[in-house]
PDB file of C-alpha atoms in Angstrom:
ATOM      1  CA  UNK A   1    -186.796-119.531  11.631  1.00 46.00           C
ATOM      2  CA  UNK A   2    -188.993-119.260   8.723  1.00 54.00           C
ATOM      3  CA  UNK A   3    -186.519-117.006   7.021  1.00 53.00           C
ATOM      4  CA  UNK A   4    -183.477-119.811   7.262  1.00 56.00           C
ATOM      5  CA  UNK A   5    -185.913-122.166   5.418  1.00 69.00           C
ATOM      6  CA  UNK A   6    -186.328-120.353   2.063  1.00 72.00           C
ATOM      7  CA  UNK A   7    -184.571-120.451  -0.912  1.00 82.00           C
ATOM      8  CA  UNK A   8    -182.048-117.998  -1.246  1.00 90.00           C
ATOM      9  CA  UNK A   9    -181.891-117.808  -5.093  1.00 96.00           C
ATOM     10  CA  UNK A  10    -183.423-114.714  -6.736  1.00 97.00           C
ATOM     11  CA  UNK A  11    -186.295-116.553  -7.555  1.00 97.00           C
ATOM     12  CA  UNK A  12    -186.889-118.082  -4.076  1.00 97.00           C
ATOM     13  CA  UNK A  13    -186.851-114.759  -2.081  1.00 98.00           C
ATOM     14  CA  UNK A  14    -189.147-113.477  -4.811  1.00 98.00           C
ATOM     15  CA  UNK A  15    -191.548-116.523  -4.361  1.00 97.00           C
ATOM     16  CA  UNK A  16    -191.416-116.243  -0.825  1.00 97.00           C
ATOM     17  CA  UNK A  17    -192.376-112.441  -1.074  1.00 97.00           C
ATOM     18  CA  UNK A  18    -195.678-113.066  -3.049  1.00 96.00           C
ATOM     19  CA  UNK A  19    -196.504-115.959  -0.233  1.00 95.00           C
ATOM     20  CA  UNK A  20    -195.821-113.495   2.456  1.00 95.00           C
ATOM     21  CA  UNK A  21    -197.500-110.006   1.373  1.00 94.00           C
ATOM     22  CA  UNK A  22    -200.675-112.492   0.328  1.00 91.00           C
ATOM     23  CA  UNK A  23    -200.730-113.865   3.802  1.00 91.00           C
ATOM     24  CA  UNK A  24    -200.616-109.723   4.941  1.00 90.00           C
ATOM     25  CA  UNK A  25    -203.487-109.296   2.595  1.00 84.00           C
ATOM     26  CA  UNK A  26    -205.311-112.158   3.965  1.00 83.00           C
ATOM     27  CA  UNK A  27    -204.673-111.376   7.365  1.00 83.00           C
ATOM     28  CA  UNK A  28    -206.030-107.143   6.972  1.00 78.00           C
ATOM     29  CA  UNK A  29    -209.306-108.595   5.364  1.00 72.00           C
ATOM     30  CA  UNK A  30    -211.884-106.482   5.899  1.00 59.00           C
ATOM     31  CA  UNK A  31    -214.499-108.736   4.248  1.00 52.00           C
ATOM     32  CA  UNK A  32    -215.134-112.178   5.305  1.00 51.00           C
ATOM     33  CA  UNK A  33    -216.665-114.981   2.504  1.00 46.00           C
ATOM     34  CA  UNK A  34    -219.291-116.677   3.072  1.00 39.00           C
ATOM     35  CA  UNK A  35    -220.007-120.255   1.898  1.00 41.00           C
ATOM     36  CA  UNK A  36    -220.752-119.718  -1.851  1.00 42.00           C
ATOM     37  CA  UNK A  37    -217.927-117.631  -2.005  1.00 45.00           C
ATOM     38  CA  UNK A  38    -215.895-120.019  -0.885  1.00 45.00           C
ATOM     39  CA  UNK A  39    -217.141-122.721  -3.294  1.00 45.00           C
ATOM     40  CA  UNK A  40    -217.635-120.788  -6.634  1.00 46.00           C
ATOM     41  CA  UNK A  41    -214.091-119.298  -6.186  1.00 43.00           C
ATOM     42  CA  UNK A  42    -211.297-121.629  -3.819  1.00 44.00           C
ATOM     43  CA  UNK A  43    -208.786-121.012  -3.308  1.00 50.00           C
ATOM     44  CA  UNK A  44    -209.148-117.230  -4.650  1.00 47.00           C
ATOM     45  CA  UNK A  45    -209.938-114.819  -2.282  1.00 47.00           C
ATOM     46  CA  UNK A  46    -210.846-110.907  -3.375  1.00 50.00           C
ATOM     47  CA  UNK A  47    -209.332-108.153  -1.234  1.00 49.00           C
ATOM     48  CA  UNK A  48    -211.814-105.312  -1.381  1.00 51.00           C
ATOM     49  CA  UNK A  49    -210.266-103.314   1.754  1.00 51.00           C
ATOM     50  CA  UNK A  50    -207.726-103.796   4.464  1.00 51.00           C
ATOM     51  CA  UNK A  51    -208.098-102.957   8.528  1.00 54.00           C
ATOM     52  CA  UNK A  52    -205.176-101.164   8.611  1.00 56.00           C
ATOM     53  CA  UNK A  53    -205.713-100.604  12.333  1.00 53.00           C
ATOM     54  CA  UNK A  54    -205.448-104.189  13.038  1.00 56.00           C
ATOM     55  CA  UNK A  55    -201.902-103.769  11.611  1.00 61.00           C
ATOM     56  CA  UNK A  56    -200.262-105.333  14.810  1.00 67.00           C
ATOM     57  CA  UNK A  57    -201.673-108.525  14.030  1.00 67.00           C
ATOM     58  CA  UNK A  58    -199.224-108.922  11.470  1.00 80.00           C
ATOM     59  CA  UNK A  59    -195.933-106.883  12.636  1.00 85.00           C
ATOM     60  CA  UNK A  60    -193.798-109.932  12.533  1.00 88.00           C
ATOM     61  CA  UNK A  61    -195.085-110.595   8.854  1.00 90.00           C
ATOM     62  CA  UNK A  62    -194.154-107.463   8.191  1.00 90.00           C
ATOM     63  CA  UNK A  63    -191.058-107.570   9.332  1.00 92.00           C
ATOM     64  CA  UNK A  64    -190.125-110.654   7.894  1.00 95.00           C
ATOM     65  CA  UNK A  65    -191.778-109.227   4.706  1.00 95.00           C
ATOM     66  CA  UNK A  66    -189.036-105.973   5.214  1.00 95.00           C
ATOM     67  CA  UNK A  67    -185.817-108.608   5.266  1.00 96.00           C
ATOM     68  CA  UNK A  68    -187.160-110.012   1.847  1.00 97.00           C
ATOM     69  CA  UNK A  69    -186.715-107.126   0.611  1.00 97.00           C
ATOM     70  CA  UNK A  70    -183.457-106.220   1.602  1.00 97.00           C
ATOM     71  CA  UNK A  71    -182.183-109.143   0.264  1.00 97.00           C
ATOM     72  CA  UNK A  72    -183.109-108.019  -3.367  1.00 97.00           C
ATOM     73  CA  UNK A  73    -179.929-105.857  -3.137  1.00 96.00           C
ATOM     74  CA  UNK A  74    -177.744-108.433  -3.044  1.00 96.00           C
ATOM     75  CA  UNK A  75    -179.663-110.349  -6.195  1.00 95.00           C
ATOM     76  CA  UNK A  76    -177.715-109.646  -9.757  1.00 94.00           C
ATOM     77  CA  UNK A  77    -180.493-109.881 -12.382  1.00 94.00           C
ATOM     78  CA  UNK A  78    -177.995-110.221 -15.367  1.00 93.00           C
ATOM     79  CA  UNK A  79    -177.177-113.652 -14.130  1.00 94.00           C
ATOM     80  CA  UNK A  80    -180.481-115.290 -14.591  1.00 95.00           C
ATOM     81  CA  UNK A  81    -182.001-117.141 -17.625  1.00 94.00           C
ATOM     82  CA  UNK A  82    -184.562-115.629 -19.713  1.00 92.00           C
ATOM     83  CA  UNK A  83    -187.296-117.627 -17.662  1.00 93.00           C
ATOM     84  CA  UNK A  84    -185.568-117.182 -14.335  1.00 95.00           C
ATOM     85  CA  UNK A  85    -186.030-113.160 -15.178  1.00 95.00           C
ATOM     86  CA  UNK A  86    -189.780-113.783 -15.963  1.00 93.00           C
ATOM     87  CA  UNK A  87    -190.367-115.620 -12.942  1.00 94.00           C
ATOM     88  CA  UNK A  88    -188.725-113.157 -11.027  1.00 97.00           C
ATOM     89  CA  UNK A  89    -189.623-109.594 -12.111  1.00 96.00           C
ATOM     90  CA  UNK A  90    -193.351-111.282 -12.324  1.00 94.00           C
ATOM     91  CA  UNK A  91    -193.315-111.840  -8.636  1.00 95.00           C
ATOM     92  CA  UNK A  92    -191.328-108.865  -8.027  1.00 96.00           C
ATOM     93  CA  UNK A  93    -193.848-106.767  -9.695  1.00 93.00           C
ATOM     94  CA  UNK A  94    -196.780-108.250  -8.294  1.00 93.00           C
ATOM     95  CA  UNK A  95    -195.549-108.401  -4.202  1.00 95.00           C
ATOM     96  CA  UNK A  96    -194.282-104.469  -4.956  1.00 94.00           C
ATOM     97  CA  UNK A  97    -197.844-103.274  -6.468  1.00 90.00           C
ATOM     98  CA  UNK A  98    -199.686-104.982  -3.262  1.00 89.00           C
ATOM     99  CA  UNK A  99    -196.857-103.579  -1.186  1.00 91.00           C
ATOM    100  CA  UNK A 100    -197.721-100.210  -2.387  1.00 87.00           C
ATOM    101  CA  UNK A 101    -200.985-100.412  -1.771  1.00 82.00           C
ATOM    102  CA  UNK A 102    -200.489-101.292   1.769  1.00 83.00           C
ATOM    103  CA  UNK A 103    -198.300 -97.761   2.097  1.00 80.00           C
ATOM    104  CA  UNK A 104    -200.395 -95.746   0.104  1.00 75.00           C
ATOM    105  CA  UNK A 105    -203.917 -97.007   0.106  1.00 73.00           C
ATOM    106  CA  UNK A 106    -205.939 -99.601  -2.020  1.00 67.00           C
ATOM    107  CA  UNK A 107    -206.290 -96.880  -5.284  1.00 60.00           C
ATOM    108  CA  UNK A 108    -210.319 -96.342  -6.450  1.00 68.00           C
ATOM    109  CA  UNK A 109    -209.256 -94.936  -9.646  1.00 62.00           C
ATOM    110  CA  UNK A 110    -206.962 -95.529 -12.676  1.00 60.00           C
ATOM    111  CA  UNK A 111    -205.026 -92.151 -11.852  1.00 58.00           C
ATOM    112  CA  UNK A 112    -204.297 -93.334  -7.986  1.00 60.00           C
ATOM    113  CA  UNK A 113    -203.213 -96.964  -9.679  1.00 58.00           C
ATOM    114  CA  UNK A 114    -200.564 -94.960 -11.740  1.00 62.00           C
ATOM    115  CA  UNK A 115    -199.427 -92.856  -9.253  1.00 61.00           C
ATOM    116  CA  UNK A 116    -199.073 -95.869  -6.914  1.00 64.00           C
ATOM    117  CA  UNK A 117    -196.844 -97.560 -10.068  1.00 60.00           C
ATOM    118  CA  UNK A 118    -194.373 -94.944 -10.581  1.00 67.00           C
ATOM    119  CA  UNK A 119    -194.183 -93.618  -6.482  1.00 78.00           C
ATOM    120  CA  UNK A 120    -193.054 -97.736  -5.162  1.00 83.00           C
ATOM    121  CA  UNK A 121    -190.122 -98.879  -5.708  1.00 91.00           C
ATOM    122  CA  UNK A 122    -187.264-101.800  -4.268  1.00 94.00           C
ATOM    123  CA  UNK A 123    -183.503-101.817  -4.613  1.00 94.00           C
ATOM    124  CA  UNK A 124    -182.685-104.965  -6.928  1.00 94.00           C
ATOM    125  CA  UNK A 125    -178.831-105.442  -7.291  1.00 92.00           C
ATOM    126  CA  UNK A 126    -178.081-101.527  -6.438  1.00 89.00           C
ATOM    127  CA  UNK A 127    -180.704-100.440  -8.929  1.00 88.00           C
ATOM    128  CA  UNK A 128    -183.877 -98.776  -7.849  1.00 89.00           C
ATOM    129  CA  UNK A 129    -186.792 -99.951  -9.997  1.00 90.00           C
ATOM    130  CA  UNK A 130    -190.497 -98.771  -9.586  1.00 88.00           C
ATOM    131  CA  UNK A 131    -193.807-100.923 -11.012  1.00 87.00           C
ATOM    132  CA  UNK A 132    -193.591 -98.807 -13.969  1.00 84.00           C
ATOM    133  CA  UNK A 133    -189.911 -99.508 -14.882  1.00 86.00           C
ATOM    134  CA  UNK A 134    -190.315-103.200 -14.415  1.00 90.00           C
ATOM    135  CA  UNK A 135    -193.316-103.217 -16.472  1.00 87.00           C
ATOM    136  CA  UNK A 136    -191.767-100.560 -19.299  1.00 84.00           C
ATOM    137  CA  UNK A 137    -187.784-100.951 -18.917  1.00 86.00           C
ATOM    138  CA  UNK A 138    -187.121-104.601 -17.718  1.00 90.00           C
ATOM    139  CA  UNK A 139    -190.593-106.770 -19.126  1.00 90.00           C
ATOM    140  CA  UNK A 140    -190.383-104.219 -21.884  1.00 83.00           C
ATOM    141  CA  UNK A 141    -194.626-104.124 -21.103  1.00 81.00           C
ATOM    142  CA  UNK A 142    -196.412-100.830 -22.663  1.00 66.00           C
ATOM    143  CA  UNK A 143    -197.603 -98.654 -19.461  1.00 53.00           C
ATOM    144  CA  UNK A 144    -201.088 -97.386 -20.578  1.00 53.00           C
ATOM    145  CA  UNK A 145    -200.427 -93.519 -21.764  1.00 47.00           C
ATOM    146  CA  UNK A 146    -202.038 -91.214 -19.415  1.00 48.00           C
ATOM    147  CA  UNK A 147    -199.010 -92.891 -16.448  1.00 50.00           C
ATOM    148  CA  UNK A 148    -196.676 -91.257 -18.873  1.00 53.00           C
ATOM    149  CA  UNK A 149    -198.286 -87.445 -18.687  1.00 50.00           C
ATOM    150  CA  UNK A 150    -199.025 -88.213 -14.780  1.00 53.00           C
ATOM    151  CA  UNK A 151    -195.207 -88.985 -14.068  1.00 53.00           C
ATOM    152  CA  UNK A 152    -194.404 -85.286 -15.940  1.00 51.00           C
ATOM    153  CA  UNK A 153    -197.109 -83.436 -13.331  1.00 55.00           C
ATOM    154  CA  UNK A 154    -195.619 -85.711 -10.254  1.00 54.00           C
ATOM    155  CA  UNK A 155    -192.344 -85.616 -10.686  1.00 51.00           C
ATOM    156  CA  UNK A 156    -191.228 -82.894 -13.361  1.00 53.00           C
ATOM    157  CA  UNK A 157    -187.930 -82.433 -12.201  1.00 51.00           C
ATOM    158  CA  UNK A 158    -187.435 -86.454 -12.774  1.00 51.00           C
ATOM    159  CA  UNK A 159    -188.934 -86.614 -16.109  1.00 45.00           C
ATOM    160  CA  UNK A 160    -186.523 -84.045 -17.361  1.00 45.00           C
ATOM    161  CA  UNK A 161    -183.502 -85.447 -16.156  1.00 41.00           C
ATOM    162  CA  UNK A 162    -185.366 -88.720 -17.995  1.00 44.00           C
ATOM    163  CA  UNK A 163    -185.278 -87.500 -21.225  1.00 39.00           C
ATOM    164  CA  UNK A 164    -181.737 -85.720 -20.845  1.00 41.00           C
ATOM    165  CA  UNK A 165    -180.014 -88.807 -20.124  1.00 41.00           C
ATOM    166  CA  UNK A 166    -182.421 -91.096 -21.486  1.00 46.00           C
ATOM    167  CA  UNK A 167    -182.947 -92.392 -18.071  1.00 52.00           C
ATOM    168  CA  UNK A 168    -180.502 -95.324 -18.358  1.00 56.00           C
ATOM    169  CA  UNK A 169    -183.138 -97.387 -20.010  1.00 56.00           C
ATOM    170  CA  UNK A 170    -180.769 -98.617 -22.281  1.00 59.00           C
ATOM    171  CA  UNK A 171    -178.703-100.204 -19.657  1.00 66.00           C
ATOM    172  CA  UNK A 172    -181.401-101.498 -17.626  1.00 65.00           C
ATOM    173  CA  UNK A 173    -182.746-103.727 -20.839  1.00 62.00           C
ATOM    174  CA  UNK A 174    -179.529-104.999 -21.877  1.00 71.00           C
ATOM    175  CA  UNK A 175    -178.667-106.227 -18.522  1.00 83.00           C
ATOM    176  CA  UNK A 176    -182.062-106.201 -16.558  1.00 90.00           C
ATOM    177  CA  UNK A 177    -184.275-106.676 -18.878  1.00 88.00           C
ATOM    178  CA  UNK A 178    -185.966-109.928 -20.742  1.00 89.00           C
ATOM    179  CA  UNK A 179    -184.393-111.257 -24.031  1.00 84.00           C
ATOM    180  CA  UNK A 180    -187.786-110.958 -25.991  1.00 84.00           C
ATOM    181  CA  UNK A 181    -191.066-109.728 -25.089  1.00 80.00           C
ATOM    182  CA  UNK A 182    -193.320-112.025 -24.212  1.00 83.00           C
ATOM    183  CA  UNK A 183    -196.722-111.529 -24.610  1.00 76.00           C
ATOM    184  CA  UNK A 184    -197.791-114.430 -21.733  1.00 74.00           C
ATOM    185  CA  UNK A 185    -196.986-111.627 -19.511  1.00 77.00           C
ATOM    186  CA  UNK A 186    -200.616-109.928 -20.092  1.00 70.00           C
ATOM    187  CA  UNK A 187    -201.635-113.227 -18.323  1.00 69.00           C
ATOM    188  CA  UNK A 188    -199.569-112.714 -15.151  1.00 74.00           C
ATOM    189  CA  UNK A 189    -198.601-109.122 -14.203  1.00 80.00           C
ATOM    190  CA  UNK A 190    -201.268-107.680 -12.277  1.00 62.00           C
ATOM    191  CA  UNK A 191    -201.871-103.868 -11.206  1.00 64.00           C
ATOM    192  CA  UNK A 192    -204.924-104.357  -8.952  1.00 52.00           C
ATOM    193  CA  UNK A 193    -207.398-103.801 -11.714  1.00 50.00           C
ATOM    194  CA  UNK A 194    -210.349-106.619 -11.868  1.00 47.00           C
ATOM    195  CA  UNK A 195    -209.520-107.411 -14.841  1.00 45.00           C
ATOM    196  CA  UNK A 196    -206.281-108.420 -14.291  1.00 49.00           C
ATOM    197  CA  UNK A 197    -205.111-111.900 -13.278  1.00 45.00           C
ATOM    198  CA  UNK A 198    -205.241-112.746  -9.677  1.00 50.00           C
ATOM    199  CA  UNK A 199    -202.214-113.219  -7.426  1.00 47.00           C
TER     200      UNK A 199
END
């Protein structure tokens, strides 16, 4: 099976996630390219909406997609190398912000975007981390302001018990988290914006 062929480091599952969830994306097109398209931009293709209804084209993808994932629990971050971590919370942010917008809808708005950010989230290594905590917590990556005020509205209860116990961001960047910041990471972390880089 396809799943006995990949590499089953931390950074091969999370490889083999972005290749997967693009293929999904490719597959729920909603827009074919013509020509032109083709030529001014291979081998970049833009998403502009999915056909969720055709979903059962890509069950099995979806599934195999699903047993990625659960493999993240059994990854221990704190035992990879300052560039293994990039590598892998890069992909691990990326394949979890076009995950989310499979669940919850391609956003049309900034506001949607951050509410997509802080609502998905995987298990890594017993730890459940969002968009917005990889981005803020682990990449140490500023998260534009108004996703701060938007996580007090959506989850107030959260938030509080946030600031109480300081949310265990501590711990998460001294044993998640990258070294040093690095500011390359503009270049690869994308949150569906146009703007940002493609995956």
């Amino acid at each position: 099976s396809s799943g006995s062929r990949v590499d089953q480091t931390p950074n091969g599952i999370s490889e083999e996630m972005i290749r997967c969830i693009s293929a999904i994306y490719y597959r729920l097109s909603d827009a074919p390219f013509s020509r032109n398209d083709r030529q001014r931009f291979y081998p970049t293709v833009e998403i502009r909406g999915l056909l969720i209804r055709h979903s059962k084209m890509i069950d099995s993808l979806l599934h195999y997609y699903r047993s990625l994932i659960s493999k993240l629990i059994g990854v221990d971050p704190r035992r990879l190398k300052h560039e293994e971590k990039l590598a892998f919370w890069i992909n691990v942010h990326n394949s979890l912000v076009m995950h989310g917008f499979l669940v919850y809808g391609i956003p049309r708005g900034h506001l949607k975007r951050t509410s997509v950010a802080l609502k998905a989230a995987y298990n890594v290594g017993g730890v459940t981390v969002s968009v917005e905590t990889i981005q803020n917590s682990i990449l140490r990556c500023r998260m534009p302001r108004p996703a701060k005020w938007l996580h007090m509205l959506l989850f107030p209860k959260k938030a509080a018990m946030f600031i109480k116990t300081g949310g265990g961001v501590h711990t998460m960047i001294k044993h998640y988290g990258i070294k040093h910041p690095e500011p390359r990471l503009r270049f690869a972390l994308s949150s569906g914006c146009q703007s940002d880089p493609p995956v």
